[in-house]
PDB file of C-alpha atoms in Angstrom:
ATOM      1  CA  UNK A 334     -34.074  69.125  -8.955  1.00 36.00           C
ATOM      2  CA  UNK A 335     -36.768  69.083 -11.819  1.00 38.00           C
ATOM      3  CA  UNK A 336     -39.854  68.408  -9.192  1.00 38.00           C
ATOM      4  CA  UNK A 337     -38.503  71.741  -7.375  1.00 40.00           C
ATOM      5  CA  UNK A 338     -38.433  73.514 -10.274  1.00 39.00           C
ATOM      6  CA  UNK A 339     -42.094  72.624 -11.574  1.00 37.00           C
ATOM      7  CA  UNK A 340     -43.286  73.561  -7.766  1.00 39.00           C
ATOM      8  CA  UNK A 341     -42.099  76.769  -7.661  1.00 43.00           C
ATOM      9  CA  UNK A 342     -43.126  78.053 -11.354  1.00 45.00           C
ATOM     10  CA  UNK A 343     -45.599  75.068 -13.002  1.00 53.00           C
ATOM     11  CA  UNK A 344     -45.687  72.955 -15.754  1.00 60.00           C
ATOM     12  CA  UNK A 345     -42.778  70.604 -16.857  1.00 74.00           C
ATOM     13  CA  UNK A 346     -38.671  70.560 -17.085  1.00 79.00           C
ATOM     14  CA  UNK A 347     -36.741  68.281 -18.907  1.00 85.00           C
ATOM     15  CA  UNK A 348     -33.458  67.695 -17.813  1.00 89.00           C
ATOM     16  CA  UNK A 349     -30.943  66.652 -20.902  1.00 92.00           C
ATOM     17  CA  UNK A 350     -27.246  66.638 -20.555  1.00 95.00           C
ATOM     18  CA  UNK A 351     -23.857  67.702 -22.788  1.00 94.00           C
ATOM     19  CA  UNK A 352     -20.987  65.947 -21.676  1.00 96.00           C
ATOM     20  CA  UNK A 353     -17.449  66.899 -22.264  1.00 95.00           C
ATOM     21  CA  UNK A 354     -18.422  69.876 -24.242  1.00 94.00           C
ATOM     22  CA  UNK A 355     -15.145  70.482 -26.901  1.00 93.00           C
ATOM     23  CA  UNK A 356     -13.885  67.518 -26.321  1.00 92.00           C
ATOM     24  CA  UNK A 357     -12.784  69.067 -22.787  1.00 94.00           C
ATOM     25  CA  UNK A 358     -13.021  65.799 -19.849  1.00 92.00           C
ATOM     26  CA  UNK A 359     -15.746  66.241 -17.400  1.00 94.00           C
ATOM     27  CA  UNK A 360     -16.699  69.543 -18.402  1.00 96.00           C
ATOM     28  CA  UNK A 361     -20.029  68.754 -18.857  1.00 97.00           C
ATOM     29  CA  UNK A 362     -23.312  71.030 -19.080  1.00 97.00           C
ATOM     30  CA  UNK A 363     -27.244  70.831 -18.100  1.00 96.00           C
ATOM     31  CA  UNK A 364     -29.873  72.091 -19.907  1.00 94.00           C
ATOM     32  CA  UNK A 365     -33.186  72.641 -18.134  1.00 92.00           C
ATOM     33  CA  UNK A 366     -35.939  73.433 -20.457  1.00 88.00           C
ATOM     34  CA  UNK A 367     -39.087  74.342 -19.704  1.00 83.00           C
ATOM     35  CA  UNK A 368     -42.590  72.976 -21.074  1.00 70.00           C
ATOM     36  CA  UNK A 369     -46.451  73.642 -20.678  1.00 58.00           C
ATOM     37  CA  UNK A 370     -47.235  70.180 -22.030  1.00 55.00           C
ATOM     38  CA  UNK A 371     -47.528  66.907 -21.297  1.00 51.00           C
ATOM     39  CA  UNK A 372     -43.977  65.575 -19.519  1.00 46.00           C
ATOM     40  CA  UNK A 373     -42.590  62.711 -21.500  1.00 49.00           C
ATOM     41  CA  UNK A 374     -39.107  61.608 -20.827  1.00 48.00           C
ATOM     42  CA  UNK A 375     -38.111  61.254 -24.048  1.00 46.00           C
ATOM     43  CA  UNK A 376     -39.259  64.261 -25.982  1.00 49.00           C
ATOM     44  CA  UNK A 377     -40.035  67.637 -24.789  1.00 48.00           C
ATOM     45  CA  UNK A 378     -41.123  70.212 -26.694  1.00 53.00           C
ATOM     46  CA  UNK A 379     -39.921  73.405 -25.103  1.00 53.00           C
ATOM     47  CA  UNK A 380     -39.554  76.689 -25.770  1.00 77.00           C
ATOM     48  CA  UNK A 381     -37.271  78.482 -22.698  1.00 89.00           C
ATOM     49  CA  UNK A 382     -34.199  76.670 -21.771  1.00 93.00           C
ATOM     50  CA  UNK A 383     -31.896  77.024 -18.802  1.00 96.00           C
ATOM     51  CA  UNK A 384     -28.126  76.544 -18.924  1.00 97.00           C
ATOM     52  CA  UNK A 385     -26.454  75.237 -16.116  1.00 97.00           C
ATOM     53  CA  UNK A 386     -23.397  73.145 -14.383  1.00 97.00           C
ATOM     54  CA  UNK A 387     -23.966  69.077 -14.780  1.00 97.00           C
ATOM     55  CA  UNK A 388     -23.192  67.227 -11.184  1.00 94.00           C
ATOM     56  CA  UNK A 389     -19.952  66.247 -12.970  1.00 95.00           C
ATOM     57  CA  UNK A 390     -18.276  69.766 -13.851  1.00 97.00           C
ATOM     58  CA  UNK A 391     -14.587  69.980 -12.293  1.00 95.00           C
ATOM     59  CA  UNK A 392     -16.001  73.370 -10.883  1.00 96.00           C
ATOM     60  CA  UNK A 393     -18.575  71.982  -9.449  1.00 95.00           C
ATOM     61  CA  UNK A 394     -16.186  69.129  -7.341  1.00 90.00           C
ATOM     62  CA  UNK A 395     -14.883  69.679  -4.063  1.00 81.00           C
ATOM     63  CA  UNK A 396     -11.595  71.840  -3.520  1.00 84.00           C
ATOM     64  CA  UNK A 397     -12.765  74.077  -6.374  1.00 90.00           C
ATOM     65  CA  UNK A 398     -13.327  77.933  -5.251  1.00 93.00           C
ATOM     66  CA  UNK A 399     -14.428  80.136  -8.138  1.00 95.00           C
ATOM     67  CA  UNK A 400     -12.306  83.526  -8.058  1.00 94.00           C
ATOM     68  CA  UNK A 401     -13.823  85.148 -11.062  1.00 95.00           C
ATOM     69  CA  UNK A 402     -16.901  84.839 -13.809  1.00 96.00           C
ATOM     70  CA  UNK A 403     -16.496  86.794 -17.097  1.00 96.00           C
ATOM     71  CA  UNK A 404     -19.407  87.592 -19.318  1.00 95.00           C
ATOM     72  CA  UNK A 405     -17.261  89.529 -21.981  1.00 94.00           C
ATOM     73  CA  UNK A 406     -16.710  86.834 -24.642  1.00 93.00           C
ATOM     74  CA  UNK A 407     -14.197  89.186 -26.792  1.00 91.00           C
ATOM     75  CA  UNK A 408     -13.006  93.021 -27.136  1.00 89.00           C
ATOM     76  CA  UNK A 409     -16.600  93.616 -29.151  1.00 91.00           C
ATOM     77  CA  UNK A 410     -18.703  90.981 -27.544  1.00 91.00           C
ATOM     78  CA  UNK A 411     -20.396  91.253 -23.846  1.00 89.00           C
ATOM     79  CA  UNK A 412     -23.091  88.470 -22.799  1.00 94.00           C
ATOM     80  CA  UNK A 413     -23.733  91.495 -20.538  1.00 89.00           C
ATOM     81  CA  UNK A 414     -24.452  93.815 -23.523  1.00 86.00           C
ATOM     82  CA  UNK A 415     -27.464  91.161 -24.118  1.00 83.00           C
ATOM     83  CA  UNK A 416     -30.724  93.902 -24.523  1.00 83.00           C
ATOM     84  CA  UNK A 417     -34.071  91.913 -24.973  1.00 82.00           C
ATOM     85  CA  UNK A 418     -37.434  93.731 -25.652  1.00 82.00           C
ATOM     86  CA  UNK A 419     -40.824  93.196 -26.668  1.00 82.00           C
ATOM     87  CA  UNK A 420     -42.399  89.645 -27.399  1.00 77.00           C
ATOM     88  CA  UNK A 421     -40.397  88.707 -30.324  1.00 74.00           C
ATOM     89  CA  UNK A 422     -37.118  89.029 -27.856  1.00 82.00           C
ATOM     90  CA  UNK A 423     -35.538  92.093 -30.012  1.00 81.00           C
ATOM     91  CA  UNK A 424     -32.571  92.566 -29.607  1.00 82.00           C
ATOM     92  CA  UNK A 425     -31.541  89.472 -28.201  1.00 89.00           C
ATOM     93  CA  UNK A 426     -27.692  87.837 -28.949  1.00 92.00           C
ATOM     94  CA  UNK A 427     -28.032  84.518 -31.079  1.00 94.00           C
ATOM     95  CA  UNK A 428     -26.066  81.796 -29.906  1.00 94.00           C
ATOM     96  CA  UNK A 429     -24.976  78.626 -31.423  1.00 93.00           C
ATOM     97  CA  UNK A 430     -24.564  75.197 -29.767  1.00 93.00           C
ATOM     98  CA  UNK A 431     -20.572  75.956 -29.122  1.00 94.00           C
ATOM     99  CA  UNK A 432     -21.279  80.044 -28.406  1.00 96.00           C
ATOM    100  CA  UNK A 433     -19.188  80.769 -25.223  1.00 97.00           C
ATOM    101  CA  UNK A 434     -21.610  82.539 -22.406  1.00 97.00           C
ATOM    102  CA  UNK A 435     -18.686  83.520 -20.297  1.00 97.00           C
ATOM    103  CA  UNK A 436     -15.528  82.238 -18.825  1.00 97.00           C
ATOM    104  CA  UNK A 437     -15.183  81.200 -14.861  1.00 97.00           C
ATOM    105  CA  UNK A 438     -11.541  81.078 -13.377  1.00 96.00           C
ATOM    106  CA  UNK A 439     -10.956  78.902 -10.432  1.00 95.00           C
ATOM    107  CA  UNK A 440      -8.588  79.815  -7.358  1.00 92.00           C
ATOM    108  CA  UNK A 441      -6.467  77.060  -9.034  1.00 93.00           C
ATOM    109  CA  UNK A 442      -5.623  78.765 -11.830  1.00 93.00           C
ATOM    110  CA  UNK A 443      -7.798  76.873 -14.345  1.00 95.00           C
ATOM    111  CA  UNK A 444     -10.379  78.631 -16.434  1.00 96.00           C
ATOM    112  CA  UNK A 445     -13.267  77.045 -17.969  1.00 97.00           C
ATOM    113  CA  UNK A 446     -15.480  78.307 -20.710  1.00 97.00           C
ATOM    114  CA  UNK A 447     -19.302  77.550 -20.342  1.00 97.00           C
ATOM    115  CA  UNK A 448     -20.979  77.327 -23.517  1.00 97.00           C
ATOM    116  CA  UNK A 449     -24.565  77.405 -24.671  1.00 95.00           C
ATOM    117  CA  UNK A 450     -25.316  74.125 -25.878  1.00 94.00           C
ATOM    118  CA  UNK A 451     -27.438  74.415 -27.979  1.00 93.00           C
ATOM    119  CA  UNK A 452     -29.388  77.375 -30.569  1.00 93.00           C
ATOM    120  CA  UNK A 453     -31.464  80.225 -29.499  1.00 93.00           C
ATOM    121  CA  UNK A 454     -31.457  83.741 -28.635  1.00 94.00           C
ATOM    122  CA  UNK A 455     -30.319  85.012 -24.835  1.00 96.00           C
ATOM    123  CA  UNK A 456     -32.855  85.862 -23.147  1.00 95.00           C
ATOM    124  CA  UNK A 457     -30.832  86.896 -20.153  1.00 95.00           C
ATOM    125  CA  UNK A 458     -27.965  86.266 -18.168  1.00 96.00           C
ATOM    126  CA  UNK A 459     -27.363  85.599 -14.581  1.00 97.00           C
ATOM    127  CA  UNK A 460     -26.040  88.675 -13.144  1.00 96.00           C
ATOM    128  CA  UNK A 461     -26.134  87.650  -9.253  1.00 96.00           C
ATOM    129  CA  UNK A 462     -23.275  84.914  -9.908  1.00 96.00           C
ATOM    130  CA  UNK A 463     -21.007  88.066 -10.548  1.00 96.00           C
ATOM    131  CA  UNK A 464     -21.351  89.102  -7.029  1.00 96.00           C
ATOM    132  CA  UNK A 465     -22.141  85.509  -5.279  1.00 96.00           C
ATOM    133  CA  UNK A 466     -19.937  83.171  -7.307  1.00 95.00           C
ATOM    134  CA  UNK A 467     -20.187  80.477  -4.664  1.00 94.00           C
ATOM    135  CA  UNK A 468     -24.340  80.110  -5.658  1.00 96.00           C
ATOM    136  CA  UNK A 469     -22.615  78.021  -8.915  1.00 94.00           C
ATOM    137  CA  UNK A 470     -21.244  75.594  -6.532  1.00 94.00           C
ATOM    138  CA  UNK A 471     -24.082  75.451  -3.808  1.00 95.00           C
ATOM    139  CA  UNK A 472     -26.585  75.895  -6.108  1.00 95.00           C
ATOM    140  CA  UNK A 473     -26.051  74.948  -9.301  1.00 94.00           C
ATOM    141  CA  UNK A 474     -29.390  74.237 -10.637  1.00 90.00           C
ATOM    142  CA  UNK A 475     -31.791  77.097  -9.273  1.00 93.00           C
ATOM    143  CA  UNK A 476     -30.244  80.298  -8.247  1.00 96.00           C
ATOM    144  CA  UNK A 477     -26.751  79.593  -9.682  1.00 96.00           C
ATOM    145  CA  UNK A 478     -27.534  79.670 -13.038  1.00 97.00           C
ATOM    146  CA  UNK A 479     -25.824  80.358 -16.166  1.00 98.00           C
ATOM    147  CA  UNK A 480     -28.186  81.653 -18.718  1.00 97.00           C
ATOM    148  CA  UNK A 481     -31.730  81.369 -20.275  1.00 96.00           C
ATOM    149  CA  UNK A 482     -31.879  80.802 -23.826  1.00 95.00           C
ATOM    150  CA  UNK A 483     -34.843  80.467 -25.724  1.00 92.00           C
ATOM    151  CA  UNK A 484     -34.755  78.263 -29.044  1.00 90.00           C
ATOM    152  CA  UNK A 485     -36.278  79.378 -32.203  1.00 81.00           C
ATOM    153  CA  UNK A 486     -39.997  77.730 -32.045  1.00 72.00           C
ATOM    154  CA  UNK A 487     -39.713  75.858 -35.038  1.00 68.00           C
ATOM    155  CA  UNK A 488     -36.399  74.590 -33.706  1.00 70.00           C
ATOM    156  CA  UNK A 489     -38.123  73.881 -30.274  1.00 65.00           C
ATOM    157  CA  UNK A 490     -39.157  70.222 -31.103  1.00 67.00           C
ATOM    158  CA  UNK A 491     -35.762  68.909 -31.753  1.00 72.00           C
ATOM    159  CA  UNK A 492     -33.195  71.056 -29.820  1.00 76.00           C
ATOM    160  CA  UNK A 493     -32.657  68.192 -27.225  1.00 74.00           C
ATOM    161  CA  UNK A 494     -31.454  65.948 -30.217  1.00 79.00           C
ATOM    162  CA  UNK A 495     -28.149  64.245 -29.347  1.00 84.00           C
ATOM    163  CA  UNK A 496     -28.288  65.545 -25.837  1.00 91.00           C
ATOM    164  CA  UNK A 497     -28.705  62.830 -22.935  1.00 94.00           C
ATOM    165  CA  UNK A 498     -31.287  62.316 -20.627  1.00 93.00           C
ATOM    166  CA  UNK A 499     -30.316  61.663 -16.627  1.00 94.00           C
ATOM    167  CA  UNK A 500     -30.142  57.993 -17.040  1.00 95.00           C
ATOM    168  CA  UNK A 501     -27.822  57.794 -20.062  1.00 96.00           C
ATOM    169  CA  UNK A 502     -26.015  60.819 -17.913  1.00 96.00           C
ATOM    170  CA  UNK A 503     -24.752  58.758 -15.273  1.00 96.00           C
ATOM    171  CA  UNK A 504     -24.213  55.625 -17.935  1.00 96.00           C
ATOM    172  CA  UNK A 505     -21.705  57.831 -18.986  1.00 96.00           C
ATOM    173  CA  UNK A 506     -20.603  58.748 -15.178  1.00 96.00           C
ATOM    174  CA  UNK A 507     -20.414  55.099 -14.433  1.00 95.00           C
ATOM    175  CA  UNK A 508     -18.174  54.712 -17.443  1.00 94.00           C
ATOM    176  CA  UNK A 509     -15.938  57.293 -16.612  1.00 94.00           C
ATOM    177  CA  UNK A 510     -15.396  56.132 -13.266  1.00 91.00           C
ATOM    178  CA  UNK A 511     -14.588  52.192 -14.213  1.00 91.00           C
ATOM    179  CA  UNK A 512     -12.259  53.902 -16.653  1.00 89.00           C
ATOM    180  CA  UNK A 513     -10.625  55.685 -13.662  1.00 79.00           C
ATOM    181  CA  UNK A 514     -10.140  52.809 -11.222  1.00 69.00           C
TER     182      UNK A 514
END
């Protein structure tokens, strides 16, 4: 996942983790953030940061077919309205670690609400999973992503604070499935 991604465009990704986002079971979130330093596991300093589906997601689990993806948040608030220009990102929508990025309703009649994650301005939005939904589910990571957001700089340096890394990730997938059995 992460080698793939520094292949195609250089330099490092960190892979850190949100699980059960709202207190909502399994509904857990990836954020991929990108770095032109050194790789260490433990801290990245980053400044672009891509939101995505964690392995766990109930969308992301077999018998799930996504019917539709909604970027409109509220009656005066479109993730598709986003309008970034220049190098300062002008215009950009700020978003805070709960700020919904847009709903996705299942062919089961369940919705889910993917959120950012964490703090930043969005940078842009993936318009292609409007027309190819199923890229979420067979490619979660890459061309079925959610969102970029980029962090303010001098928040860049701790923005993966309290999230997990993949190890403690599938601690907590280990946990839930003892739990289960």
């Amino acid at each position: 996942l992460v080698q793939a991604r520094r292949r195609r465009r250089g330099g490092h990704w960190c892979l850190c983790l949100v699980t059960d986002v709202k207190g909502r079971p399994c509904e857990d979130f990836c954020v991929l953030q990108h770095s032109n330093r050194r790789h260490n596991t433990y801290i990245c300093f980053c400044r672009i940061c891509v939101i995505t589906l964690a392995e766990a997601h109930p969308l992301l689990q077999s018998g799930k077919t996504i019917k539709n993806i909604n970027y409109q948040i509220s009656a005066n608030c479109s993730r598709l309205q986003n309008k970034v220009s220049g190098k300062s990102k002008r215009g950009a929508q700020f978003l805070t670690e709960l700020a919904p990025l847009c709903r996705i309703s299942s062919s089961d009649g369940e919705e889910y609400t993917i959120y950012s994650c964490i703090r930043g301005r969005l940078i842009e939005v993936n318009e292609n999973i409007l027309s190819n939904p199923a890229l979420l589910q067979e490619k979660p990571s890459t061309e079925g992503y959610i969102a970029v957001v980029l962090p303010k700089f001098e928040e860049s340096k701790s923005v993966t604070q309290g999230l997990l890394t993949q190890k403690e990730y599938e601690e907590v997938l280990l946990k839930r499935l003892n739990s289960s059995s």
